[in-house]
Amino acid sequence: MNFTLPTLPYAANALEPAISQQTIEFHYGKHHQTYVNNLNTLVKGTPFENASLEEIIRQADGPIFNNAAQTWNHTFYFMQFSPQGKNAPDGQLAEAIRTQWQSLDTFKEEFNKAGAALFGSGWVWLVKNPDGTPAIVKTTNADNPMRNGQKPLLTFDVWEHAYYLDYQNRRADYLNALWNILDWKVIEERF
Ligand code: MN
């Protein structure tokens, strides 16, 4: 299988000021592209050559896992944003969040806290547990919650390359700004 970089459903400057055009050009155009390129090179001649991205994430280790998971995680991250997204969830997802965290604001605070406290590089996620309940989880480096049987719903990238051009060391400000461009319609569909 030849993996490709997905086309973004918005212009490179459309998410400003939360994410600048320059960050999109580096983060999507260089980092994300490099994970895709590395993965295509690494799987050649291996049992993963014709596997799906999800199969590789569940089964591989080492560099093949790292580049497959980073390819998947970045696509999942970039596709949840929109300059004119839905600013709050409705329906079953809204109810699940209220049941777990009392309010959307409390959920966002807990999510931001988890992202700010993650030491080093990684991802903070909203996931759906096998029993249907939502949870906030952190993973380090390329790791993905589907390795633990959880269904990813939303993720914020807290690798420094995701925010350093725009926010330098202010990771909390970056996390806070992402809520302004998150499209909750995408998250509802994933739920
Ligand atoms: Mn990244």
PDB file of N, CA and C in Angstrom, residues 1 19 21 25 29 35-36 41 43-44 54 80 83 88 97-98 125 128 133 135 139 156-157 168 172 184 187-188:
ATOM      1  N   MET A   1       0.854  -1.198   0.000  1.00  0.00           N
ATOM      2  CA  MET A   1       0.000   0.000   0.000  1.00  0.00           C
ATOM      3  C   MET A   1       0.889   1.247   0.000  1.00  0.00           C
ATOM      4  N   ILE A  19      -3.489  28.606  14.805  1.00  0.00           N
ATOM      5  CA  ILE A  19      -2.342  27.939  14.168  1.00  0.00           C
ATOM      6  C   ILE A  19      -1.974  28.757  12.933  1.00  0.00           C
ATOM      7  N   GLN A  21      -0.088  30.047   9.392  1.00  0.00           N
ATOM      8  CA  GLN A  21       0.238  29.438   8.100  1.00  0.00           C
ATOM      9  C   GLN A  21       1.631  28.798   8.133  1.00  0.00           C
ATOM     10  N   GLU A  25       2.595  24.982   7.331  1.00  0.00           N
ATOM     11  CA  GLU A  25       3.575  24.650   6.290  1.00  0.00           C
ATOM     12  C   GLU A  25       4.672  23.709   6.804  1.00  0.00           C
ATOM     13  N   GLY A  29       3.181  20.254   6.146  1.00  0.00           N
ATOM     14  CA  GLY A  29       3.942  20.159   4.904  1.00  0.00           C
ATOM     15  C   GLY A  29       5.274  19.432   5.025  1.00  0.00           C
ATOM     16  N   TYR A  35       6.725  11.707   7.910  1.00  0.00           N
ATOM     17  CA  TYR A  35       6.260  10.438   8.488  1.00  0.00           C
ATOM     18  C   TYR A  35       5.683   9.535   7.391  1.00  0.00           C
ATOM     19  N   VAL A  36       4.920  10.114   6.474  1.00  0.00           N
ATOM     20  CA  VAL A  36       4.334   9.347   5.363  1.00  0.00           C
ATOM     21  C   VAL A  36       5.451   8.767   4.483  1.00  0.00           C
ATOM     22  N   THR A  41       8.852   3.975   2.802  1.00  0.00           N
ATOM     23  CA  THR A  41      10.174   3.365   2.625  1.00  0.00           C
ATOM     24  C   THR A  41      10.335   2.151   3.544  1.00  0.00           C
ATOM     25  N   VAL A  43       8.103   0.097   5.031  1.00  0.00           N
ATOM     26  CA  VAL A  43       7.266  -1.121   4.898  1.00  0.00           C
ATOM     27  C   VAL A  43       7.628  -1.968   3.680  1.00  0.00           C
ATOM     28  N   LYS A  44       8.388  -1.415   2.777  1.00  0.00           N
ATOM     29  CA  LYS A  44       8.753  -2.161   1.557  1.00  0.00           C
ATOM     30  C   LYS A  44       9.435  -3.485   1.906  1.00  0.00           C
ATOM     31  N   GLU A  54      -4.159   1.152  10.304  1.00  0.00           N
ATOM     32  CA  GLU A  54      -4.653   0.673  11.603  1.00  0.00           C
ATOM     33  C   GLU A  54      -4.039  -0.685  11.961  1.00  0.00           C
ATOM     34  N   GLN A  80      -9.671  17.483  12.287  1.00  0.00           N
ATOM     35  CA  GLN A  80     -10.703  17.874  13.259  1.00  0.00           C
ATOM     36  C   GLN A  80     -10.874  19.395  13.350  1.00  0.00           C
ATOM     37  N   PRO A  83     -12.055  26.497  10.148  1.00  0.00           N
ATOM     38  CA  PRO A  83     -12.182  27.914  10.526  1.00  0.00           C
ATOM     39  C   PRO A  83     -13.611  28.268  10.939  1.00  0.00           C
ATOM     40  N   ALA A  88     -19.612  23.533  19.894  1.00  0.00           N
ATOM     41  CA  ALA A  88     -19.932  22.673  21.047  1.00  0.00           C
ATOM     42  C   ALA A  88     -20.635  21.413  20.538  1.00  0.00           C
ATOM     43  N   ILE A  97     -20.190  13.630  27.778  1.00  0.00           N
ATOM     44  CA  ILE A  97     -19.247  14.574  28.392  1.00  0.00           C
ATOM     45  C   ILE A  97     -19.839  15.149  29.679  1.00  0.00           C
ATOM     46  N   ARG A  98     -21.117  15.510  29.636  1.00  0.00           N
ATOM     47  CA  ARG A  98     -21.776  16.050  30.847  1.00  0.00           C
ATOM     48  C   ARG A  98     -21.811  15.022  31.970  1.00  0.00           C
ATOM     49  N   TRP A 125      -5.654  12.963  24.410  1.00  0.00           N
ATOM     50  CA  TRP A 125      -6.787  12.432  23.644  1.00  0.00           C
ATOM     51  C   TRP A 125      -8.087  12.433  24.449  1.00  0.00           C
ATOM     52  N   LYS A 128     -13.109   6.924  23.591  1.00  0.00           N
ATOM     53  CA  LYS A 128     -14.280   6.175  24.022  1.00  0.00           C
ATOM     54  C   LYS A 128     -13.780   4.815  24.484  1.00  0.00           C
ATOM     55  N   THR A 133     -17.924   4.700  27.780  1.00  0.00           N
ATOM     56  CA  THR A 133     -17.685   5.934  28.530  1.00  0.00           C
ATOM     57  C   THR A 133     -16.521   6.714  27.927  1.00  0.00           C
ATOM     58  N   ALA A 135     -13.110   9.199  28.093  1.00  0.00           N
ATOM     59  CA  ALA A 135     -11.990   9.396  29.019  1.00  0.00           C
ATOM     60  C   ALA A 135     -10.935  10.264  28.359  1.00  0.00           C
ATOM     61  N   THR A 139      -0.709   9.987  25.693  1.00  0.00           N
ATOM     62  CA  THR A 139       0.233   8.999  25.174  1.00  0.00           C
ATOM     63  C   THR A 139       1.547   9.718  24.887  1.00  0.00           C
ATOM     64  N   PHE A 156      -5.035  16.501  20.707  1.00  0.00           N
ATOM     65  CA  PHE A 156      -4.167  17.678  20.564  1.00  0.00           C
ATOM     66  C   PHE A 156      -2.720  17.200  20.608  1.00  0.00           C
ATOM     67  N   ASP A 157      -1.957  17.626  19.636  1.00  0.00           N
ATOM     68  CA  ASP A 157      -0.537  17.278  19.518  1.00  0.00           C
ATOM     69  C   ASP A 157       0.253  18.173  20.462  1.00  0.00           C
ATOM     70  N   GLN A 168       6.127  29.441  21.249  1.00  0.00           N
ATOM     71  CA  GLN A 168       7.379  29.136  21.937  1.00  0.00           C
ATOM     72  C   GLN A 168       7.099  28.162  23.097  1.00  0.00           C
ATOM     73  N   ALA A 172       0.357  25.873  27.209  1.00  0.00           N
ATOM     74  CA  ALA A 172      -1.016  26.040  27.715  1.00  0.00           C
ATOM     75  C   ALA A 172      -1.817  26.999  26.829  1.00  0.00           C
ATOM     76  N   TRP A 184     -16.633  20.488  16.394  1.00  0.00           N
ATOM     77  CA  TRP A 184     -17.261  19.424  17.192  1.00  0.00           C
ATOM     78  C   TRP A 184     -18.125  18.494  16.340  1.00  0.00           C
ATOM     79  N   ILE A 187     -16.062  15.522  15.726  1.00  0.00           N
ATOM     80  CA  ILE A 187     -15.925  14.681  16.930  1.00  0.00           C
ATOM     81  C   ILE A 187     -17.219  13.898  17.169  1.00  0.00           C
ATOM     82  N   GLU A 188     -18.360  14.533  16.940  1.00  0.00           N
ATOM     83  CA  GLU A 188     -19.640  13.818  17.068  1.00  0.00           C
ATOM     84  C   GLU A 188     -19.683  12.630  16.118  1.00  0.00           C
TER      85      GLU A 188
END
